[in-house]
Amino acid sequence: LCLATDPNSRLASGSADGMCRLWDLRSFRSVRAAQLPPEGAEEVSGVSLSSARPHLLLAAGGRNVYGFDLRSEKVILKEVSSSAECSRDDINQVLIDPDGHLCAVAEDTGAVHLLDLNTWRVDKTLFGKAGHENICSSVAWKPGRSWCLVSGGLDAAVVFWQRSGRGRKVQMQPDVGEESATATGPQLLNPPFVHSLAYLPDESLAAGLGDGTVALLDPVDRAEIARLRGHSAAVAQVVSAPFGLVSAGNDLQVVLWSTDPSGRLPLLQWRHHEKMNWLASVENRLIVAGLGNEIV
């Protein structure tokens, strides 16, 4: 269901059977596993790793966030080292900040909770007029910054948050041009719900939208600077990889986009065999988690 990587080239996954796994990328075999507690949700909705906390594997299930201590000698971890019920509804993503101090928790009420990983208590909850009016589906920290958090939701909004709790909301507009997914594909309705977010090396923000496009937002004034069109259905995931921006759509297409700012066109496009839940990049590899039990 979900994937996570860190700068140390580690890969973690979470699945519907309540298991988290760490993978050896040389053999692509699972080398460690962690089981959510029996009282937790059956499926893992989010995982996160941090090079600042190399001993910590973070996992979310239902309304809870769990921490597993990777310093344990056990191959299968069945006891959590820390836990917190910090959400009022189901969690959609968890993401540790670059410093390893806070974990952003996106949940179905639209709120974003900031979990302090030193105390395992909620430091702040981001919501209100500047927040989301519907499900918060995605969060992203800007790499290399101690504080720069953005969230996206099914209210078709991207919110840039300040440490004080104030936010600046950018409303995504439907793509209704002649080249839109509605005009060229099978979609009848094309609300620009925000399904996924990723910061690019130039600090611009990519947002995968429900209308089949990828929106690029300026890092300074937060204005939309481009729309990338290459999918005929909703864009489920975007990821910034060493080789460029990659998107995955519900049309089963994976698209690698050109890095030329004067014209970001599809550079490479291929079809996956099933609907995709998550994309991740580690080293020069693209990792895809689909609806089944395969990671490729």
Coordinates of C-alpha atoms in Angstrom, one line a residue:
L1 CA 0.0 0.0 0.0
C2 CA 2.8 2.5 0.8
L3 CA 6.5 3.0 0.5
A4 CA 9.3 5.1 2.1
T5 CA 12.9 5.7 1.4
D6 CA 15.7 7.7 3.0
P7 CA 19.1 9.2 1.9
N8 CA 20.8 6.0 3.3
S9 CA 19.2 4.1 0.4
R10 CA 16.8 2.2 2.6
L11 CA 13.4 1.1 1.4
A12 CA 10.4 0.3 3.7
S13 CA 6.9 -0.9 2.7
G14 CA 3.6 -1.3 4.4
S15 CA 0.8 -3.7 3.3
A16 CA -2.8 -4.6 3.9
D17 CA -1.9 -7.5 6.2
G18 CA -0.5 -5.1 8.9
M19 CA 3.1 -5.8 8.1
C20 CA 6.0 -3.4 7.5
R21 CA 9.1 -4.6 5.7
L22 CA 12.6 -3.3 5.2
W23 CA 14.2 -4.4 1.9
D24 CA 17.8 -5.2 0.7
L25 CA 17.9 -3.5 -2.6
R26 CA 20.7 -5.6 -3.9
S27 CA 18.7 -8.9 -3.6
F28 CA 15.4 -7.2 -3.3
R29 CA 14.5 -9.4 -0.4
S30 CA 12.8 -8.5 2.8
V31 CA 15.5 -8.4 5.6
R32 CA 13.3 -7.1 8.5
A33 CA 9.6 -7.0 9.3
A34 CA 7.4 -5.3 11.8
Q35 CA 3.9 -6.2 12.8
L36 CA 1.3 -3.7 13.8
P37 CA -0.3 -4.4 17.3
P38 CA -3.4 -6.6 17.3
E39 CA -5.5 -3.6 18.5
G40 CA -4.3 -1.6 15.5
A41 CA -5.8 -1.4 12.1
E42 CA -5.3 -4.3 9.8
E43 CA -3.6 -2.4 7.1
V44 CA -0.6 -0.1 7.1
S45 CA -1.6 3.3 5.7
G46 CA 1.8 5.0 5.9
V47 CA 5.5 4.3 6.6
S48 CA 8.4 6.7 7.1
L49 CA 12.2 6.5 7.5
S50 CA 14.7 9.2 8.6
S51 CA 18.5 9.3 8.2
A52 CA 18.4 11.5 11.3
R53 CA 16.9 8.6 13.3
P54 CA 18.3 5.5 11.5
H55 CA 17.0 3.2 14.3
L56 CA 13.4 4.2 13.8
L57 CA 10.8 2.7 11.5
L58 CA 7.6 4.7 11.6
A59 CA 4.2 3.2 10.6
A60 CA 0.6 4.3 10.7
G61 CA -2.5 2.2 11.0
G62 CA -6.0 3.5 11.6
R63 CA -5.7 6.5 13.9
N64 CA -2.4 5.5 15.4
V65 CA 1.3 6.0 14.7
Y66 CA 3.8 3.4 15.8
G67 CA 7.5 3.4 16.2
F68 CA 9.7 0.3 15.9
D69 CA 13.3 0.2 17.2
L70 CA 15.5 -1.2 14.5
R71 CA 18.3 -1.7 17.0
S72 CA 16.6 -4.8 18.1
E73 CA 18.2 -8.1 17.1
K74 CA 14.9 -9.6 16.2
V75 CA 14.1 -10.2 12.5
I76 CA 10.4 -9.8 13.0
L77 CA 9.4 -7.0 15.4
K78 CA 6.1 -7.5 17.2
E79 CA 6.6 -5.0 20.0
V80 CA 6.4 -1.2 19.4
S81 CA 8.9 1.0 21.1
S82 CA 6.6 4.1 21.0
S83 CA 3.0 4.8 19.9
A84 CA 0.6 7.7 19.8
E85 CA -3.1 8.0 19.0
C86 CA -2.8 11.4 17.4
S87 CA -5.5 11.4 14.8
R88 CA -9.3 11.8 15.0
D89 CA -9.8 9.8 11.8
D90 CA -7.9 7.5 9.5
I91 CA -4.4 8.4 8.7
N92 CA -3.4 8.7 5.0
Q93 CA 0.3 9.5 5.2
V94 CA 3.1 10.0 7.8
L95 CA 6.4 11.8 6.9
I96 CA 9.4 12.6 9.2
D97 CA 10.9 16.0 8.7
P98 CA 14.6 16.4 7.5
D99 CA 15.8 17.0 11.1
G100 CA 14.1 13.9 12.5
H101 CA 12.3 15.9 15.2
L102 CA 8.7 16.0 13.9
C103 CA 6.4 13.7 11.9
A104 CA 3.6 15.2 9.8
V105 CA 0.4 13.1 10.0
A106 CA -2.2 13.7 7.3
E107 CA -5.7 12.4 8.2
D108 CA -9.3 12.2 6.9
T109 CA -10.6 15.2 8.8
G110 CA -8.3 17.4 6.8
A111 CA -6.1 18.2 9.7
V112 CA -2.3 17.8 9.8
H113 CA -0.8 16.8 13.1
L114 CA 2.8 17.4 14.0
L115 CA 4.0 14.6 16.2
D116 CA 7.1 15.3 18.4
L117 CA 9.3 12.2 18.1
N118 CA 11.1 13.1 21.3
T119 CA 8.0 13.1 23.5
W120 CA 5.6 11.2 21.2
R121 CA 3.0 13.9 21.8
V122 CA 1.2 16.1 19.3
D123 CA 3.2 19.4 19.2
K124 CA 0.6 21.2 17.0
T125 CA -2.4 20.5 14.8
L126 CA -2.7 22.5 11.6
F127 CA -6.2 23.3 10.6
G128 CA -8.7 26.1 10.4
K129 CA -9.7 28.6 7.7
A130 CA -6.4 28.3 6.0
G131 CA -6.5 24.5 6.3
H132 CA -8.3 21.8 4.4
E133 CA -12.0 21.5 4.2
N134 CA -11.9 17.8 3.2
I135 CA -9.6 14.8 3.5
C136 CA -5.9 15.7 3.7
S137 CA -4.3 13.1 1.4
S138 CA -0.6 14.1 1.2
V139 CA 2.2 16.0 3.0
A140 CA 5.7 17.0 1.9
W141 CA 8.7 18.5 3.7
K142 CA 11.1 20.6 1.6
P143 CA 14.4 18.8 1.7
G144 CA 17.2 20.5 3.5
R145 CA 14.9 22.9 5.4
S146 CA 14.3 22.7 9.1
W147 CA 10.8 24.0 8.6
C148 CA 8.9 24.0 5.3
L149 CA 5.7 21.9 5.2
V150 CA 3.1 21.6 2.5
S151 CA -0.1 19.6 2.4
G152 CA -2.7 18.6 -0.2
G153 CA -6.2 17.5 0.0
L154 CA -9.4 16.4 -1.6
D155 CA -10.7 19.9 -1.3
A156 CA -8.4 20.6 -4.4
A157 CA -6.2 22.8 -2.3
V158 CA -2.4 22.9 -1.5
V159 CA -1.6 24.6 1.8
F160 CA 1.9 26.0 2.6
W161 CA 2.2 26.0 6.4
Q162 CA 4.2 28.2 8.7
R163 CA 5.7 27.0 12.0
S164 CA 3.2 29.3 13.8
G165 CA 0.3 27.3 12.4
R166 CA -0.7 29.9 9.8
G167 CA -1.2 28.6 6.3
R168 CA -1.4 29.9 2.8
K169 CA -3.9 28.1 0.6
V170 CA -3.6 27.7 -3.1
Q171 CA -6.7 26.5 -4.8
M172 CA -6.2 24.2 -7.8
Q173 CA -8.3 24.9 -10.8
P174 CA -9.8 22.3 -13.1
D175 CA -7.9 21.6 -16.3
V176 CA -10.5 22.4 -19.0
G177 CA -8.3 23.1 -22.0
E178 CA -8.4 21.2 -25.3
E179 CA -5.5 19.0 -24.1
S180 CA -7.1 18.1 -20.8
A181 CA -7.8 14.5 -19.7
T182 CA -11.5 15.2 -20.0
A183 CA -11.2 16.3 -23.6
T184 CA -8.8 13.5 -24.7
G185 CA -9.7 10.6 -22.3
P186 CA -12.5 8.7 -20.7
Q187 CA -12.9 11.0 -17.7
L188 CA -16.3 12.7 -17.4
L189 CA -15.6 14.6 -14.1
N190 CA -12.2 16.1 -13.5
P191 CA -12.0 17.7 -10.0
P192 CA -8.4 18.7 -9.3
F193 CA -8.2 16.8 -6.0
V194 CA -4.6 16.8 -4.7
H195 CA -3.5 13.2 -4.4
S196 CA 0.3 13.5 -4.0
L197 CA 3.0 16.1 -3.5
A198 CA 6.8 16.2 -4.2
Y199 CA 9.4 18.9 -4.1
L200 CA 11.8 19.1 -7.1
P201 CA 15.5 20.0 -7.0
D202 CA 14.7 23.6 -8.1
E203 CA 12.5 23.8 -5.1
S204 CA 9.3 24.0 -7.1
L205 CA 6.4 21.8 -6.0
A206 CA 4.8 19.1 -8.1
A207 CA 1.2 18.2 -7.3
G208 CA -0.5 15.1 -8.8
L209 CA -4.2 16.0 -9.4
G210 CA -7.4 14.2 -10.0
D211 CA -8.0 15.9 -13.4
G212 CA -5.1 13.9 -14.8
T213 CA -2.5 16.7 -14.7
V214 CA 0.6 17.5 -12.6
A215 CA 0.7 21.1 -11.4
L216 CA 4.0 22.9 -10.8
L217 CA 4.0 25.6 -8.2
D218 CA 6.5 28.4 -7.8
P219 CA 8.6 28.1 -4.6
V220 CA 8.4 31.8 -3.8
D221 CA 5.0 33.2 -4.6
R222 CA 3.3 29.7 -4.7
A223 CA 1.6 30.5 -8.0
E224 CA 1.0 27.8 -10.6
I225 CA 3.7 28.0 -13.3
A226 CA 2.9 25.0 -15.4
R227 CA 0.5 22.1 -16.0
L228 CA 1.9 18.8 -17.2
R229 CA -0.5 16.7 -19.4
G230 CA 0.2 13.1 -20.1
H231 CA -2.4 11.0 -18.2
S232 CA -6.0 10.2 -19.2
A233 CA -7.1 9.7 -15.6
A234 CA -6.3 10.9 -12.1
V235 CA -2.6 11.2 -11.1
A236 CA -2.2 9.1 -8.0
Q237 CA 1.5 9.7 -7.2
V238 CA 4.4 12.0 -8.0
V239 CA 8.0 11.5 -7.0
S240 CA 11.2 13.4 -7.5
A241 CA 13.9 11.0 -8.7
P242 CA 17.6 11.6 -9.6
F243 CA 16.6 11.1 -13.2
G244 CA 13.6 13.5 -13.1
L245 CA 10.0 14.0 -12.1
V246 CA 7.9 10.8 -12.3
S247 CA 4.1 10.5 -12.1
A248 CA 1.8 7.5 -11.9
G249 CA -1.9 7.6 -13.0
N250 CA -5.0 5.6 -12.6
D251 CA -4.7 5.1 -16.3
L252 CA -1.9 2.6 -15.4
Q253 CA 0.6 4.9 -17.1
V254 CA 4.0 5.9 -15.6
V255 CA 5.4 9.1 -17.0
L256 CA 9.0 10.5 -16.8
W257 CA 8.9 14.2 -17.5
S258 CA 11.5 16.3 -19.2
T259 CA 13.5 18.6 -16.9
D260 CA 13.6 21.4 -19.5
P261 CA 11.7 24.3 -17.8
S262 CA 10.9 25.8 -21.2
G263 CA 8.8 22.8 -22.1
R264 CA 8.2 19.9 -19.7
L265 CA 6.9 17.2 -21.9
P266 CA 6.7 13.4 -21.4
L267 CA 10.2 12.1 -21.9
L268 CA 9.3 8.4 -21.3
Q269 CA 6.0 6.7 -20.8
W270 CA 5.2 3.1 -20.0
R271 CA 2.2 1.0 -18.9
H272 CA 2.1 -0.8 -15.5
H273 CA 0.1 -4.0 -15.2
E274 CA -2.1 -2.9 -12.3
K275 CA -3.3 0.3 -10.5
M276 CA -0.5 1.9 -8.5
N277 CA -0.7 2.9 -4.9
W278 CA 2.7 4.5 -4.3
L279 CA 5.9 5.6 -6.0
A280 CA 9.4 5.9 -4.4
S281 CA 12.9 6.6 -5.6
V282 CA 16.1 5.3 -4.1
E283 CA 19.5 5.6 -5.8
N284 CA 18.7 5.4 -9.5
R285 CA 15.7 3.1 -9.1
L286 CA 12.0 3.8 -9.3
I287 CA 10.0 1.6 -6.9
V288 CA 6.3 1.0 -7.7
A289 CA 3.8 -0.5 -5.2
G290 CA 0.6 -1.6 -6.8
L291 CA -2.8 -2.9 -5.6
G292 CA -1.5 -6.5 -5.5
N293 CA 1.3 -7.8 -3.3
E294 CA 4.1 -6.9 -5.7
I295 CA 6.8 -4.2 -5.5
V296 CA 8.6 -3.6 -8.7

